[in-house]
CSV table of C-alpha atoms in Angstrom, one decimal:
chain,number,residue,atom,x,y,z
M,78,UNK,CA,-77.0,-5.9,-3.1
M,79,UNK,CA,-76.9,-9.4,-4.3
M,80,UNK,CA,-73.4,-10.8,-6.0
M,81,UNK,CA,-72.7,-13.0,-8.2
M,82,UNK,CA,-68.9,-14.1,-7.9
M,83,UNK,CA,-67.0,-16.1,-10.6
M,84,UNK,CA,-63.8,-18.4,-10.9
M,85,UNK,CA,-62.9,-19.9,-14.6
M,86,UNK,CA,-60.7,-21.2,-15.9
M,87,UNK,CA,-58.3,-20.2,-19.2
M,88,UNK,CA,-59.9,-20.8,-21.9
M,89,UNK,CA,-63.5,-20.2,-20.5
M,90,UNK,CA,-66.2,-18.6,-22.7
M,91,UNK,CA,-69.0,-16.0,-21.8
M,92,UNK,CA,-71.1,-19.1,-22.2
M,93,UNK,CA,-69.5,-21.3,-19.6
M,94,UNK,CA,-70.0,-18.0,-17.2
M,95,UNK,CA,-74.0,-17.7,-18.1
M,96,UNK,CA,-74.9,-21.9,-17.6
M,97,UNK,CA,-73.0,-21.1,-14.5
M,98,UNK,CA,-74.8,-18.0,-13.2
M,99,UNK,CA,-77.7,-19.9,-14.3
M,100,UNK,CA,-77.5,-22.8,-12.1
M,101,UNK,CA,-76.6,-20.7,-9.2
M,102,UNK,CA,-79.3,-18.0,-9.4
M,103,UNK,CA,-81.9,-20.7,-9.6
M,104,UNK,CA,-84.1,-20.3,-7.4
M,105,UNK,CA,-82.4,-16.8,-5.8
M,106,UNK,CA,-83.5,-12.8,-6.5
M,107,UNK,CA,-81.7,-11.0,-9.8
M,108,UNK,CA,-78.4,-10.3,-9.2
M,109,UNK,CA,-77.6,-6.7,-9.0
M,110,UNK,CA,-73.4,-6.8,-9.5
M,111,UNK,CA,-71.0,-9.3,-11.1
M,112,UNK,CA,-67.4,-10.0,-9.5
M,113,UNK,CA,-64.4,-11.8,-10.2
M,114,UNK,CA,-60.9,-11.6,-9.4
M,115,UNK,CA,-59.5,-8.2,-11.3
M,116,UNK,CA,-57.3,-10.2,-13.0
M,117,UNK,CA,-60.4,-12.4,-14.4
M,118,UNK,CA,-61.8,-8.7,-15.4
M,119,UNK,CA,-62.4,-8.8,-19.0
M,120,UNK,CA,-64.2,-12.4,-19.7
M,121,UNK,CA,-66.8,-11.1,-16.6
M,122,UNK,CA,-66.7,-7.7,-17.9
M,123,UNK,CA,-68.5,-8.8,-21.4
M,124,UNK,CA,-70.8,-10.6,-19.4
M,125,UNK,CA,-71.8,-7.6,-17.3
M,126,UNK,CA,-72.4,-5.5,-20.3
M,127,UNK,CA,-74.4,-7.8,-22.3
M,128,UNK,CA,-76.6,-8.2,-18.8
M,129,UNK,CA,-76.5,-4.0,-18.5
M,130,UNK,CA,-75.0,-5.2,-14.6
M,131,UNK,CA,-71.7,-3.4,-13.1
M,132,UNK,CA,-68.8,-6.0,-12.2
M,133,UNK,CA,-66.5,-5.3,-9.3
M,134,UNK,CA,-62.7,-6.1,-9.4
M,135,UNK,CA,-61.8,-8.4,-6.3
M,136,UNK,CA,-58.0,-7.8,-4.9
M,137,UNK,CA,-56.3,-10.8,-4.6
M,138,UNK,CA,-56.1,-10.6,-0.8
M,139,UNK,CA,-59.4,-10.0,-0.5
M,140,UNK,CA,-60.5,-13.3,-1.7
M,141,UNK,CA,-58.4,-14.8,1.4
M,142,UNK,CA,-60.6,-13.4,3.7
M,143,UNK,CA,-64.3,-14.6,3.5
M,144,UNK,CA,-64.1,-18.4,4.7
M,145,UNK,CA,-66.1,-20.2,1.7
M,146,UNK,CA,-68.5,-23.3,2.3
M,147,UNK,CA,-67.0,-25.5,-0.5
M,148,UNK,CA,-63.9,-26.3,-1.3
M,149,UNK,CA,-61.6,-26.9,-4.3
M,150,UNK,CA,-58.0,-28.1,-4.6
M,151,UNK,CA,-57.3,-26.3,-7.7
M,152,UNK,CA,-58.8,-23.0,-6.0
M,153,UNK,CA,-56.8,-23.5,-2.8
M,154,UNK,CA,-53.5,-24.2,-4.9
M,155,UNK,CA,-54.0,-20.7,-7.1
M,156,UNK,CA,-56.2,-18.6,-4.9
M,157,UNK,CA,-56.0,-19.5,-1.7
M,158,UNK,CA,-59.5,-20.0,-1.2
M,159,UNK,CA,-61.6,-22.5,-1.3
M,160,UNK,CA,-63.5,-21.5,-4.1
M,161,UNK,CA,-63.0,-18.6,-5.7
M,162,UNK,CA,-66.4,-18.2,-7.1
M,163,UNK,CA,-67.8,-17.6,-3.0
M,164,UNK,CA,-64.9,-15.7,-2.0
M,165,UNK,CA,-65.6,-13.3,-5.1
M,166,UNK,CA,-69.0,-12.9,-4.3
M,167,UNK,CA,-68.7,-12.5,-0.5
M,168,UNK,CA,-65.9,-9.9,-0.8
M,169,UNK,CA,-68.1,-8.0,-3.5
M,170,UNK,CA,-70.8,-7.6,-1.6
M,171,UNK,CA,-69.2,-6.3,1.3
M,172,UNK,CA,-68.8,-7.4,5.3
M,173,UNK,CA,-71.3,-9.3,7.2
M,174,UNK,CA,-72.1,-11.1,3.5
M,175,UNK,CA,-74.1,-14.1,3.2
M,176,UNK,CA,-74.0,-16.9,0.7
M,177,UNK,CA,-77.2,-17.6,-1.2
M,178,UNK,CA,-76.0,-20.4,-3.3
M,179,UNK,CA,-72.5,-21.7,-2.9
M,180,UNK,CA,-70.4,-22.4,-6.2
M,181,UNK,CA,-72.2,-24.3,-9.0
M,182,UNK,CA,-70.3,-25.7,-11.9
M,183,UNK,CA,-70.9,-24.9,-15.3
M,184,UNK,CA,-71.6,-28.6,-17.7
M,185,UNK,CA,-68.4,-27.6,-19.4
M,186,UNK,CA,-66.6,-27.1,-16.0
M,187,UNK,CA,-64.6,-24.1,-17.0
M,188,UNK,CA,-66.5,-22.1,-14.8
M,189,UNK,CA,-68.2,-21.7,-11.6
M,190,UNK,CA,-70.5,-19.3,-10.1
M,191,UNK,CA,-71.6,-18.1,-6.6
M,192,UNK,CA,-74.2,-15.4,-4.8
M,193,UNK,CA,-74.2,-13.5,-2.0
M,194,UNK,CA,-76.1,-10.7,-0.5
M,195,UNK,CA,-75.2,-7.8,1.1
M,196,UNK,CA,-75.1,-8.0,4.6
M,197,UNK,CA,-75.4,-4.1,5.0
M,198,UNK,CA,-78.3,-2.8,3.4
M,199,UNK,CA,-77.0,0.8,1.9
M,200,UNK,CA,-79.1,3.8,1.3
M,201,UNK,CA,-82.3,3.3,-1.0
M,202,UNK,CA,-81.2,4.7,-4.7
């Protein structure tokens, strides 16, 4: 499974998420699941239906466990993460995850954008 994990801001649009997924999946296989924090829910969720993808809802104390490669004041003030956009997509897609592309910023930085991959490959569909 390959994640893509968003933090934004208030006031973020379902633009600001797609130049954001789009500078992080450059380069990096479709994504096959979108996750935010499940308070973030609804802004993602439009997102994931205009993409025909499932989002997952990330518990806020799971966002304090995956130790993310970049780091962000505002993140670590609200969050406790580093960035929130890595610690969504590493929770999402489950233990012994792997970044693919740490956080990229959208050009209207209200909104940032991570992917990870499963580490656990689950049973062919």
């Amino acid at each position: 499974m390959i994640v893509a994990g968003f933090g934004f801001r208030t006031g973020a649009n379902v633009a600001s998420l797609c130049t954001a997924l789009a500078a992080a999946q450059h380069g990096c296989a479709p994504v096959s699941a979108l996750a935010t924090p499940h308070d973030k829910l609804a802004l993602v969720s439009e997102l994931a239906e205009a993409l025909g993808l499932p989002v997952i809802a990330v518990p806020p104390d799971a966002l304090q466990v995956p130790k993310t490669q970049t780091q962000s004041i505002a993140s670590l003030e609200a969050r406790q993460t580093g960035s929130v956009a890595e610690a969504s997509a590493l929770a999402a897609a489950g233990p012994g995850a792997q970044l693919l592309a740490t956080r990229h910023i959208s050009p209207d930085r209200m909104a940032t954008c991570a992917i990870a991959r499963s580490g656990v490959e689950g049973p062919a569909a």
